[in-house]
Coordinates of C-alpha atoms and ligand atoms in Angstrom, one line a residue:
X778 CA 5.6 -0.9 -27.7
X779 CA 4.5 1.2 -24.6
X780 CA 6.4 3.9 -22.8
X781 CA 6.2 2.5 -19.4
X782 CA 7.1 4.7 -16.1
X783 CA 8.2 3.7 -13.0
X784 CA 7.2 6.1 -10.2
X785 CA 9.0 5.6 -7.1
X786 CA 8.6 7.6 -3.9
X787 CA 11.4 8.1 -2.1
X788 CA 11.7 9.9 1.6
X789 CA 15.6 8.8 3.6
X790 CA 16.0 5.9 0.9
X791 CA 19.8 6.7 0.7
X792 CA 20.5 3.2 2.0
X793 CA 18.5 1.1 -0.5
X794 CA 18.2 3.6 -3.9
X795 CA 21.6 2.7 -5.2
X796 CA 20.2 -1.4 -5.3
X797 CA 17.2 -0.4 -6.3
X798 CA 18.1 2.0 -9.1
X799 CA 20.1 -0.9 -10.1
X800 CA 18.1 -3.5 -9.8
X801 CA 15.5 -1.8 -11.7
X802 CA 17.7 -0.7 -14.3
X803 CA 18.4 -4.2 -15.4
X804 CA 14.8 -5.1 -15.0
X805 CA 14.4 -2.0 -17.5
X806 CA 16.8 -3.6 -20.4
X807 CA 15.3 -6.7 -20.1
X808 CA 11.6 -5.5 -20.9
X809 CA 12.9 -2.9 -23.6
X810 CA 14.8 -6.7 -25.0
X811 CA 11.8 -8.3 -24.6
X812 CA 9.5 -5.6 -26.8
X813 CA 7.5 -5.1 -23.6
X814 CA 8.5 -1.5 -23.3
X815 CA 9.7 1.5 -25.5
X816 CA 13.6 2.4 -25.1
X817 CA 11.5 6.3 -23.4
X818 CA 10.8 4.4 -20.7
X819 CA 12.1 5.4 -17.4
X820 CA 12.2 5.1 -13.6
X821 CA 11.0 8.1 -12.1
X822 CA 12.3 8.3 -8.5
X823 CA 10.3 11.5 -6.4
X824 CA 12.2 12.8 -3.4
X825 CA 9.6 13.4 -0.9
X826 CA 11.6 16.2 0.9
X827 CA 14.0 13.6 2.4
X828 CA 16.7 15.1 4.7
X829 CA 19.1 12.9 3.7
X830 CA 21.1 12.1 0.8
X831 CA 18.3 11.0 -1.0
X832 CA 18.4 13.8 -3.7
X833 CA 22.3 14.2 -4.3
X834 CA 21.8 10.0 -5.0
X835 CA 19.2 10.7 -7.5
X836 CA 21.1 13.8 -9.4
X837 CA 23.7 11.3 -9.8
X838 CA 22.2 8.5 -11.3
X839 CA 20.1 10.7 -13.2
X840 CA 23.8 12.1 -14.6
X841 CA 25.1 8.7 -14.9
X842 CA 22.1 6.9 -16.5
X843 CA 19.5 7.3 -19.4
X844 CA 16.8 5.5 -17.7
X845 CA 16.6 7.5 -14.4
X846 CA 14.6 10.5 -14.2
X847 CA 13.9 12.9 -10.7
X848 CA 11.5 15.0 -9.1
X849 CA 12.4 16.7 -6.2
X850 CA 9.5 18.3 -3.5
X851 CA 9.8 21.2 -1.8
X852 CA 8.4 19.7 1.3
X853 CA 8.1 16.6 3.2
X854 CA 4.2 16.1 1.7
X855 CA 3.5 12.0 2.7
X856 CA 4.1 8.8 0.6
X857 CA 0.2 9.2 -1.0
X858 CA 1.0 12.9 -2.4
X859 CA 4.7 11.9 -3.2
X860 CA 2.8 9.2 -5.7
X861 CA 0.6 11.7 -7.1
X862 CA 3.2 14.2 -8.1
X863 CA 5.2 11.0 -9.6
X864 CA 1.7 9.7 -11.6
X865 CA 0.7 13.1 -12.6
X866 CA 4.0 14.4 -14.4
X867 CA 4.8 10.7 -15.8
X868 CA 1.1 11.0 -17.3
X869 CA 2.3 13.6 -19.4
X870 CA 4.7 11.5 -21.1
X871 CA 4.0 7.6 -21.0
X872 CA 1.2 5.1 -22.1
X873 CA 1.3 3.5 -18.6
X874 CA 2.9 4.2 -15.0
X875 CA 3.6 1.1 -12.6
X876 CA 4.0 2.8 -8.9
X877 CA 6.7 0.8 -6.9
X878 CA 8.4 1.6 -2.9
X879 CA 11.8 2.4 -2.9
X880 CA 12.7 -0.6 -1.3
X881 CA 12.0 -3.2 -3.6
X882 CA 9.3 -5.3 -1.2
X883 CA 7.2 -5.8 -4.5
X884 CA 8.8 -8.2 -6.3
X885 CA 9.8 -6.8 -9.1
X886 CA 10.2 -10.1 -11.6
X887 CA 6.4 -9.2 -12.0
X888 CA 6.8 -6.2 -13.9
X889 CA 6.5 -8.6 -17.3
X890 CA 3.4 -9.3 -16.2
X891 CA 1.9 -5.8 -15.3
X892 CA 2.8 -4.6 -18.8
X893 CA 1.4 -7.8 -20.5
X894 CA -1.9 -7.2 -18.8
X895 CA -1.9 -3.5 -20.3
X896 CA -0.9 -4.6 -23.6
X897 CA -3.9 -7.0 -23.7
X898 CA -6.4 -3.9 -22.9
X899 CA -6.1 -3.1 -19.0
X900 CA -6.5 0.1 -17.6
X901 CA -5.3 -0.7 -14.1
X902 CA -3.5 -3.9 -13.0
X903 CA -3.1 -4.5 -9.3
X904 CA -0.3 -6.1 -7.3
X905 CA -1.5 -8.5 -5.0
X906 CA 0.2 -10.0 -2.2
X907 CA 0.0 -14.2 -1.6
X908 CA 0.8 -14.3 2.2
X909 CA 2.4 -11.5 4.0
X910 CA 4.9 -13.4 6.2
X911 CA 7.6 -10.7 6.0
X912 CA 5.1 -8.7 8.1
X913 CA 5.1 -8.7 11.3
X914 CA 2.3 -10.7 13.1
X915 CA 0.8 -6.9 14.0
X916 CA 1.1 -5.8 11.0
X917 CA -0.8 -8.6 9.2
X918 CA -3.5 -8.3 12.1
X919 CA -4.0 -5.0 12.0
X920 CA -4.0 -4.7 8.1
X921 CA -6.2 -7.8 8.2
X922 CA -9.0 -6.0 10.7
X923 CA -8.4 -2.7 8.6
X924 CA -9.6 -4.7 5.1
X925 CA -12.5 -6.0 7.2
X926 CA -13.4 -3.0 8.3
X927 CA -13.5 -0.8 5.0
X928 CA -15.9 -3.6 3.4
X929 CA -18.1 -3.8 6.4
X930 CA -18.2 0.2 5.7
X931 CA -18.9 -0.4 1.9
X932 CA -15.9 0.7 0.4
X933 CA -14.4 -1.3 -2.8
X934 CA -10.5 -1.6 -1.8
X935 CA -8.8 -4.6 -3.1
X936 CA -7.9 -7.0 -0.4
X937 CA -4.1 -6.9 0.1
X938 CA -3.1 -4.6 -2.2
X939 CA -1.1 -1.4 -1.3
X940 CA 0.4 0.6 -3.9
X941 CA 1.8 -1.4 -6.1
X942 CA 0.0 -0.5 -9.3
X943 CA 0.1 -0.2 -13.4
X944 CA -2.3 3.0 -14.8
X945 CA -2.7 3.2 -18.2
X946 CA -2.2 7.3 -18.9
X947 CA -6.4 7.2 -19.6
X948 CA -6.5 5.9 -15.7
X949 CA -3.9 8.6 -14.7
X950 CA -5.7 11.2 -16.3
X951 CA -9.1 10.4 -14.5
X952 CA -7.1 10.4 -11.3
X953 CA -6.0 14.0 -12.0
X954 CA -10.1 14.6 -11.7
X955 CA -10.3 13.3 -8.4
X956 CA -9.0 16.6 -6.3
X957 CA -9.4 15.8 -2.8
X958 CA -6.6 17.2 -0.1
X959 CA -7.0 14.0 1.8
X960 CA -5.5 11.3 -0.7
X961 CA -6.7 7.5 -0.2
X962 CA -5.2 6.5 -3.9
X963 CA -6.4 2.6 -3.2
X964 CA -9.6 3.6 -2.6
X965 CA -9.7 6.2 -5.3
X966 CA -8.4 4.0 -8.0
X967 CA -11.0 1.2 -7.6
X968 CA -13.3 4.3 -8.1
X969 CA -12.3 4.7 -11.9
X970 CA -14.2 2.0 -13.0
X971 CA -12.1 1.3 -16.5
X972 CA -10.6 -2.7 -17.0
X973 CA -8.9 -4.1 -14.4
X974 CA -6.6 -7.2 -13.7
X975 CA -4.6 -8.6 -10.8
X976 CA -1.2 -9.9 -10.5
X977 CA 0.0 -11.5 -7.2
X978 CA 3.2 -11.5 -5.8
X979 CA 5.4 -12.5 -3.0
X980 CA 6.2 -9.3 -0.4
X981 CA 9.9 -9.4 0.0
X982 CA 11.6 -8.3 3.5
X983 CA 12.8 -4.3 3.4
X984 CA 16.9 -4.7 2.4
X985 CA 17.9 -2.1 4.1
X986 CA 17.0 0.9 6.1
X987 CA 13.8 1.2 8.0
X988 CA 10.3 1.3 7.5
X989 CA 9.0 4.5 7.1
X990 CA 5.1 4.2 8.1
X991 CA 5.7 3.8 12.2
X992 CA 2.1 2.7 13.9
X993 CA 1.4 6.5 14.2
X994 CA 1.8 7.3 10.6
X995 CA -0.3 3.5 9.7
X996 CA -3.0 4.5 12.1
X997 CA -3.3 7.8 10.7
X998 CA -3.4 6.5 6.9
X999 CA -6.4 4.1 8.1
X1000 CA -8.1 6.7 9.6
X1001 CA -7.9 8.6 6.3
X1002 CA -9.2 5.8 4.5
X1003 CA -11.8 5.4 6.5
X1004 CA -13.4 9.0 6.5
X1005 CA -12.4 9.7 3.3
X1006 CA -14.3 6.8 1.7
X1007 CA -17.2 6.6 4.4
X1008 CA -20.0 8.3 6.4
X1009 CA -20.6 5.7 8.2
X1010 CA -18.8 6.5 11.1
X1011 CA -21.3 9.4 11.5
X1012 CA -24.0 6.6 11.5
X1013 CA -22.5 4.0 13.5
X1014 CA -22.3 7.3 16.6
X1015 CA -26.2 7.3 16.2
X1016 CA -26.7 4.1 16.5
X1017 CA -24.1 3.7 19.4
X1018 CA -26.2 7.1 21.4
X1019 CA -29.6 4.8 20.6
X1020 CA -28.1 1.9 22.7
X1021 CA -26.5 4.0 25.4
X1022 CA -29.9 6.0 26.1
X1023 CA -31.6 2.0 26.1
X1024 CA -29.1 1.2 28.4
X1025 CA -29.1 3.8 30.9
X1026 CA -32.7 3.4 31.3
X1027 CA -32.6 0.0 32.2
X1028 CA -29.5 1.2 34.6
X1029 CA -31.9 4.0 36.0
X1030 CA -34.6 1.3 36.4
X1031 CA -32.3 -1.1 37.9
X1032 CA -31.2 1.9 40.3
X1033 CA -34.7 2.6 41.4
X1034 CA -35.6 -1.2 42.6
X1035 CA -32.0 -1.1 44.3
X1036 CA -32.1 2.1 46.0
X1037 CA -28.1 2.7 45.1
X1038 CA -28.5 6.0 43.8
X1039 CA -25.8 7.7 44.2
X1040 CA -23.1 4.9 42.4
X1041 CA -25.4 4.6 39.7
X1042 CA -25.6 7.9 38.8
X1043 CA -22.1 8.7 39.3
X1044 CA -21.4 5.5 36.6
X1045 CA -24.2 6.7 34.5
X1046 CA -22.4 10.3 34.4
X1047 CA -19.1 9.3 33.3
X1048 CA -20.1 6.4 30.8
X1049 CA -22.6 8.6 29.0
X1050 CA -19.3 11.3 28.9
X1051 CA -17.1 9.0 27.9
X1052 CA -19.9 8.4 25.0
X1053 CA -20.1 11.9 24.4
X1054 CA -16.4 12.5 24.1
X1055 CA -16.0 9.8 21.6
X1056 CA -18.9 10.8 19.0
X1057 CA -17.7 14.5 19.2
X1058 CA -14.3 13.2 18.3
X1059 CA -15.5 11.7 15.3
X1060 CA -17.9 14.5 14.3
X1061 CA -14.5 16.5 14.4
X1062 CA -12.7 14.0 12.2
X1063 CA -15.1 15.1 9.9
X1064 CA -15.4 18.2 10.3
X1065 CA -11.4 18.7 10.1
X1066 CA -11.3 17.1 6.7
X1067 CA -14.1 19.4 5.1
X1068 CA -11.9 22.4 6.7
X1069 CA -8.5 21.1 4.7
X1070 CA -10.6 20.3 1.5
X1071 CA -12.2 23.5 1.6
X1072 CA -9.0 25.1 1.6
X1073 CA -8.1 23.1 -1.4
X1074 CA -4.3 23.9 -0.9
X1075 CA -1.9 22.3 -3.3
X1076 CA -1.3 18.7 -2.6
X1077 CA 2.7 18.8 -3.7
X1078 CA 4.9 21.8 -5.2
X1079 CA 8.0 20.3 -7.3
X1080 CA 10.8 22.6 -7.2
X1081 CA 13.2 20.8 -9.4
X1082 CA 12.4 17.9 -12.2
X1083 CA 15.5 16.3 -13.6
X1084 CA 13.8 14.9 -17.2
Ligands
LIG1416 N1 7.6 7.4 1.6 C1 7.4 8.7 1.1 N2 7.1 9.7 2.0 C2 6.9 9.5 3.3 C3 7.0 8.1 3.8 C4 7.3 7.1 2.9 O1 7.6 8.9 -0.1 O2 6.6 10.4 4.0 C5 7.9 6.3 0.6 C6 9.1 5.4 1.1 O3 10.3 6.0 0.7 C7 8.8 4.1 0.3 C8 7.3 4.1 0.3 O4 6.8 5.4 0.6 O5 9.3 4.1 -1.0 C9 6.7 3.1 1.3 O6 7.3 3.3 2.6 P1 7.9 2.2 3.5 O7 8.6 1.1 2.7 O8 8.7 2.8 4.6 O9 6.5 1.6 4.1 P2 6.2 0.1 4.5 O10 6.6 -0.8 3.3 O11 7.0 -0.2 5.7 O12 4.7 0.1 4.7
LIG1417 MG1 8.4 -0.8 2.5

């Protein structure tokens, strides 16, 4: 029987980690019943730096009951590097880690299945979603375009999937090789290359509290999967600078046989620095993510792990 983890990331989930904990606790019993999963197994919850009660919740449970285990971050480090520091100390200690939100949106009645798929030989098993009408009709657009996107760009991501994953500890420890600052785990994982599976689901509604990936914070994640994952962009600006010089020739052309100089010129002017602004902006993306890997700072410091 497998030791099987449960990494959750948790950042201001005092409102929904008591359900959770318990909802997972009983989840827990039933597999260790069932002979799906060792009686080491354990639910890992990683405070993300949250400023509320988050911790003092997770001490406590982790007082009250066997199968709850913390980590605590010194800093506020993002849901991606939260995950890591969860994957890479459960990897010391388990023969598979299932990565789950806080708020229980991934059905959790599929957990049988995750481990059976493991049992059978599979390295990674992906959750993936059936229909996403709990999001909101932006949401699904956007993530829609986003999937689109990333395989127009070449890059293997599974189609609605987010995070909700099983590793085998031979997946986790490949991870650990992959050392990049700027972490894009569903691109990453697909990357591995060992035996893979899928198990779909139905996305539940949040319970309580509120999201915490505002557009802001979902814009910024797809940019970083995008650059991370893709040169493309760099491409697609050389491309775009071919056109525009095509253009404005046939604009300059066009202004000659018309004799309106001036407006032409002063449109010309401002479309082809509009053009320029945008590329350079791009060309910086780049160039800001070489500067933070370069530093290679430490993705996550743990200050306290409650075994
Ligand atoms: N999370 C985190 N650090 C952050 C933001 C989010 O650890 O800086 C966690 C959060 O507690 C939750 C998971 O990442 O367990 C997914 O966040 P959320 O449910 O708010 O995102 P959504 O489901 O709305 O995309
Ligand atoms: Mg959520």
């Amino acid at each position: 029987m497998p030791t099987v983890y449960f990494v959750i990331p948790c950042y201001n989930e005092e409102e929904v980690l008591p359900e959770t904990v318990r909802r997972l606790t009983e989840k827990i019993n039933g597999m260790i019943e069932s002979g799906r999963a060792d009686r080491q197994s354990r639910m890992l919850l990683v405070d993300d730096g949250s400023r509320d009660k988050t911790w003092e919740l997770i001490s406590r449970f982790h007082a009250e009951n066997e199968l709850v285990s913390g980590i605590k971050l010194a800093h506020n480090r993002g849901h991606q590097n939260a995950l890591l520091a969860g994957l890479m100390t459960a990897k010391e200690s388990c023969d598979c880690a299932v990565s789950l939100d806080a708020d229980l949106q991934d059905d959790i009645e599929v957990l049988d299945q995750f481990v059976d798929k493991f049992i059978d030989g599979c390295d990674v098993v992906y959750g993936v979603r059936n229909k996403r009408e709990t999001d909101t009709f932006f949401k699904r657009t956007t993530a829609q375009g986003f999937y689109k996107f990333m395989s127009v760009l070449g890059v293997d991501v599974v189609y609605n999937h987010a995070d909700y994953r099983l590793m085998s500890r031979r997946a986790l420890e490949a991870l650990g090789e992959y050392k990049e600052t700027n972490l894009f785990l569903r691109g990453i994982v697909p990357l591995i290359g060992y035996r893979s599976d899928y198990v779909y689901y139905d996305r539940h509604e949040r319970f309580a509290g509120e999201s915490k990936y505002p557009l802001k914070k979902m814009l910024a994640f797809a940019w970083d999967g995008i650059t991370s994952f893709s040169v493309k962009p760099l491409r697609m600006i050389a491309n775009l600078g071919v056109l525009v010089c095509f253009v404005s020739l046939i604009g300059v052309i066009w202004a000659l046989i018309a004799r309106s100089f001036l407006t032409a010129g002063f449109c010309g002017v401002w479309f082809l620095g509009g053009v320029q602004l945008l590329c350079l902006g791009v060309v910086g993306g780049y160039i800001g993510k070489i500067y933070s890997e370069v530093k290679a700072r430490p993705r996550y410091k743990i200050e306290e792990y409650k075994k």
